[in-house]
Short mmCIF file of C-alpha atoms in Angstrom, two decimals:
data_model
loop_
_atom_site.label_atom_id
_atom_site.label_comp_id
_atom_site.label_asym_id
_atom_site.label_seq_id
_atom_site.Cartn_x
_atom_site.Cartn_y
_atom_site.Cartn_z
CA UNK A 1 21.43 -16.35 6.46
CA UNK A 2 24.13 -14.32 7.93
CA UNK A 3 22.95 -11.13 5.69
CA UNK A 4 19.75 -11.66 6.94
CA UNK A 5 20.54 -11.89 10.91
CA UNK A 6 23.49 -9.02 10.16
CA UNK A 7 20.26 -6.59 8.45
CA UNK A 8 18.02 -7.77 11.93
CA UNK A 9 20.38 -6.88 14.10
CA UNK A 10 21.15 -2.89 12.41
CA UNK A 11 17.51 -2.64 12.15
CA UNK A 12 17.33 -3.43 15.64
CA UNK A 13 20.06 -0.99 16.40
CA UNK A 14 18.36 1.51 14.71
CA UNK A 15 15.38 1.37 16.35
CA UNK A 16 16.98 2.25 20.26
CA UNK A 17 17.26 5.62 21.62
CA UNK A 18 20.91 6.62 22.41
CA UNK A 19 20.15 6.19 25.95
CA UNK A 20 18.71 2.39 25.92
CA UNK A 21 21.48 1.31 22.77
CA UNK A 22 21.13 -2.31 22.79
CA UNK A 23 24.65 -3.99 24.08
CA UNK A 24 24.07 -7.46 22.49
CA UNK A 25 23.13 -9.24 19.39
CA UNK A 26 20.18 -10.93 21.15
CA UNK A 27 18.74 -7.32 22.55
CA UNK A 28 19.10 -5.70 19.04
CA UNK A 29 17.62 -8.62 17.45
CA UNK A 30 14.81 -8.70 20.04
CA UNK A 31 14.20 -4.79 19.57
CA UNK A 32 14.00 -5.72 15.82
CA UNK A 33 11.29 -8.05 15.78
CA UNK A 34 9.01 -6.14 18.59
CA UNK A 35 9.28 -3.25 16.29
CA UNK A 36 8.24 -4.63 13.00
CA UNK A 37 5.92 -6.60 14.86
CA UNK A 38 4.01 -3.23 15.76
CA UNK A 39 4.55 -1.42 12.20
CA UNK A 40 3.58 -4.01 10.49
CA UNK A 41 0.62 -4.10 12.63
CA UNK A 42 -0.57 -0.44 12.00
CA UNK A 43 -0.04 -1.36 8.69
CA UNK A 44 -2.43 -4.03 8.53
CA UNK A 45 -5.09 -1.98 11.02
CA UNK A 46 -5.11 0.52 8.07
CA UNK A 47 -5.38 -2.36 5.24
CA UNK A 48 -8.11 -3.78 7.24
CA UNK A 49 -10.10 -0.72 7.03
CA UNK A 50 -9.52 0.23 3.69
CA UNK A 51 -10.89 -3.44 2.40
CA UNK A 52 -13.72 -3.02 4.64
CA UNK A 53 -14.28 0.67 3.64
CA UNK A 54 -14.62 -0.92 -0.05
CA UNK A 55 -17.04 -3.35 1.16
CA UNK A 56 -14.45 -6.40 0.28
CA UNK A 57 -15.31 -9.77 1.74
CA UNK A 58 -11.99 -10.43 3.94
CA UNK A 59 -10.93 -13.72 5.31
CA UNK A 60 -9.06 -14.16 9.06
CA UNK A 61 -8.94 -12.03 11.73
CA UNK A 62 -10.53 -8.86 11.11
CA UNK A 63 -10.71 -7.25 14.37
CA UNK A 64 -8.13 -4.19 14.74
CA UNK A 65 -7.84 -5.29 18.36
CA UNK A 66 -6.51 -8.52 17.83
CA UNK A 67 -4.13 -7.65 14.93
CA UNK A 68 -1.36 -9.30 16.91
CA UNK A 69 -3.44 -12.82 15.64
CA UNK A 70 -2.49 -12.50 12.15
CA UNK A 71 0.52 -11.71 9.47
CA UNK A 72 0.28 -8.98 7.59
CA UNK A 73 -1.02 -11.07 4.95
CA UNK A 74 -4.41 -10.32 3.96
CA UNK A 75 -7.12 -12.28 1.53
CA UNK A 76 -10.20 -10.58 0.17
CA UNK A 77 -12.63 -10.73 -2.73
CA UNK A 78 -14.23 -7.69 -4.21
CA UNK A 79 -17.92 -8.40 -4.46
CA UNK A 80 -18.93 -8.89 -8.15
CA UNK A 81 -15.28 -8.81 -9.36
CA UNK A 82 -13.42 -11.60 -10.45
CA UNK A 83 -9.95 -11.66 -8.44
CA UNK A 84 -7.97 -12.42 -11.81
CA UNK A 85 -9.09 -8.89 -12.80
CA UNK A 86 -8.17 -7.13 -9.65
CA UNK A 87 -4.56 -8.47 -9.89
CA UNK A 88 -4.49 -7.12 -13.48
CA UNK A 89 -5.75 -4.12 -12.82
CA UNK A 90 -3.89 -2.99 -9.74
CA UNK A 91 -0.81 -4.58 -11.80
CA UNK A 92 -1.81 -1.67 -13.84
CA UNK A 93 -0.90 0.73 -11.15
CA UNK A 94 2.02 -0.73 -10.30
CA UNK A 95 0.49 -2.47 -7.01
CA UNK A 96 1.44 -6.39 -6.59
CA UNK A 97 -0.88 -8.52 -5.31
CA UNK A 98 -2.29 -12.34 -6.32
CA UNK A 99 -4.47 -14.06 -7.01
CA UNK A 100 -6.14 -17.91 -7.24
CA UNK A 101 -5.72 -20.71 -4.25
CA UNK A 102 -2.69 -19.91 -2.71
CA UNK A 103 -1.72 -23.32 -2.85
CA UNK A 104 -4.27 -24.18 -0.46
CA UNK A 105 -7.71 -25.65 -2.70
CA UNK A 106 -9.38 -27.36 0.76
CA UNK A 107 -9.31 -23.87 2.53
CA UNK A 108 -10.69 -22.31 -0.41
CA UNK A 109 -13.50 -24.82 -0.62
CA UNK A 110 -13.66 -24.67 3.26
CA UNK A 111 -14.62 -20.45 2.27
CA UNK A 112 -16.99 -21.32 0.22
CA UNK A 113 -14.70 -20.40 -2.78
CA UNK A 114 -13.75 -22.24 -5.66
CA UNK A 115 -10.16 -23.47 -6.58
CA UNK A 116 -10.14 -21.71 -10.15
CA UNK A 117 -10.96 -18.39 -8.85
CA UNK A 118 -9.75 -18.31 -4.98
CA UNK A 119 -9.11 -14.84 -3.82
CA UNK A 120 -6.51 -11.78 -3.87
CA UNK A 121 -3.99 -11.74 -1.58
CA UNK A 122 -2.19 -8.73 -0.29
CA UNK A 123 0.81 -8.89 1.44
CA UNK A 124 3.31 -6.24 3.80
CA UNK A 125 6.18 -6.18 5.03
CA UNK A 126 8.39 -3.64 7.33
CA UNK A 127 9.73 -1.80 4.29
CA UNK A 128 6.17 -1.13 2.77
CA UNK A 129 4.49 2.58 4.02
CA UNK A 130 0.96 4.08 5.20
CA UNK A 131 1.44 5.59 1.77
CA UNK A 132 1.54 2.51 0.14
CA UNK A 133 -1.40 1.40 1.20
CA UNK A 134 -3.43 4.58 0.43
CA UNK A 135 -2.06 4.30 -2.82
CA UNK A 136 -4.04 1.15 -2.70
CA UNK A 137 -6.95 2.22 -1.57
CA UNK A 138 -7.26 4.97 -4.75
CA UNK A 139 -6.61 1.66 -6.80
CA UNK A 140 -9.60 0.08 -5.08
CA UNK A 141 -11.89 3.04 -5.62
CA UNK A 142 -11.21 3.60 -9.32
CA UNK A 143 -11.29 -0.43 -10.19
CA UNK A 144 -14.66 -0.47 -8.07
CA UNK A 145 -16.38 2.92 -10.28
CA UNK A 146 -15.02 1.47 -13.28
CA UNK A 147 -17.45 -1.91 -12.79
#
């Protein structure tokens, strides 16, 4: 846990100009969590429109303006493609995502889904880039002309 707060805490550093340097733990920790907050947010705008430029059926909050309503964990389904095969093939190109019921069968029913095939899940994180996710959008695109 102390790694963890210690890695916060540089990243938070990191983050200040010279002139606003943040003088506490607290402040640096703060500045850390705003900040991935908002990348991590511009990281799931672009997500969001790449899944809705494929036509993908996503689930939550959708809406770019209210990105600050959501993780930047995303579930979609491809129409007419089974999400087992998605997660294979973007395994092939070295992109992780899952797939199934997330450990959560009533929500799934509750989508109108069903508990053996349940949906791809994409997930971000501070460390992950704009790159990335173009880089999974070109996944998306060949998978789709290939069906």
């Amino acid at each position: 846990m102390d790694a963890a707060v210690r890695y916060l805490e540089i990243l938070g550093r990191s983050m200040s100009r010279e002139s606003d340097k943040p003088q506490s733990r607290r402040a640096a920790l703060q500045r850390a969590f705003a900040s991935i907050q908002a990348y991590e947010g511009s990281l799931s705008r672009e997500l969001l429109r790449v899944l809705n430029d494929c036509g993908a059926t996503t689930y939550g909050v959708t809406d770019g303006n209210r990105i600050k309503e959501r993780v930047p964990t995303v579930c979609f389904n491809l129409p007419g493609i089974a999400p087992a095969r998605v997660t294979e093939e973007l395994a092939k190109q070295d992109i992780g995502v899952r797939d199934g019921h997330m450990y959560a069968p009533r929500l799934m029913k509750r989508l109108g889904l069903t508990k053996e095939s349940g949906a791809v899940r994409a997930s971000l994180v501070h460390y992950n880039t704009l790159e990335e996710v173009h880089k999974f959008e070109s996944a998306l695109a060949k998978l789709k002309a290939s069906c």
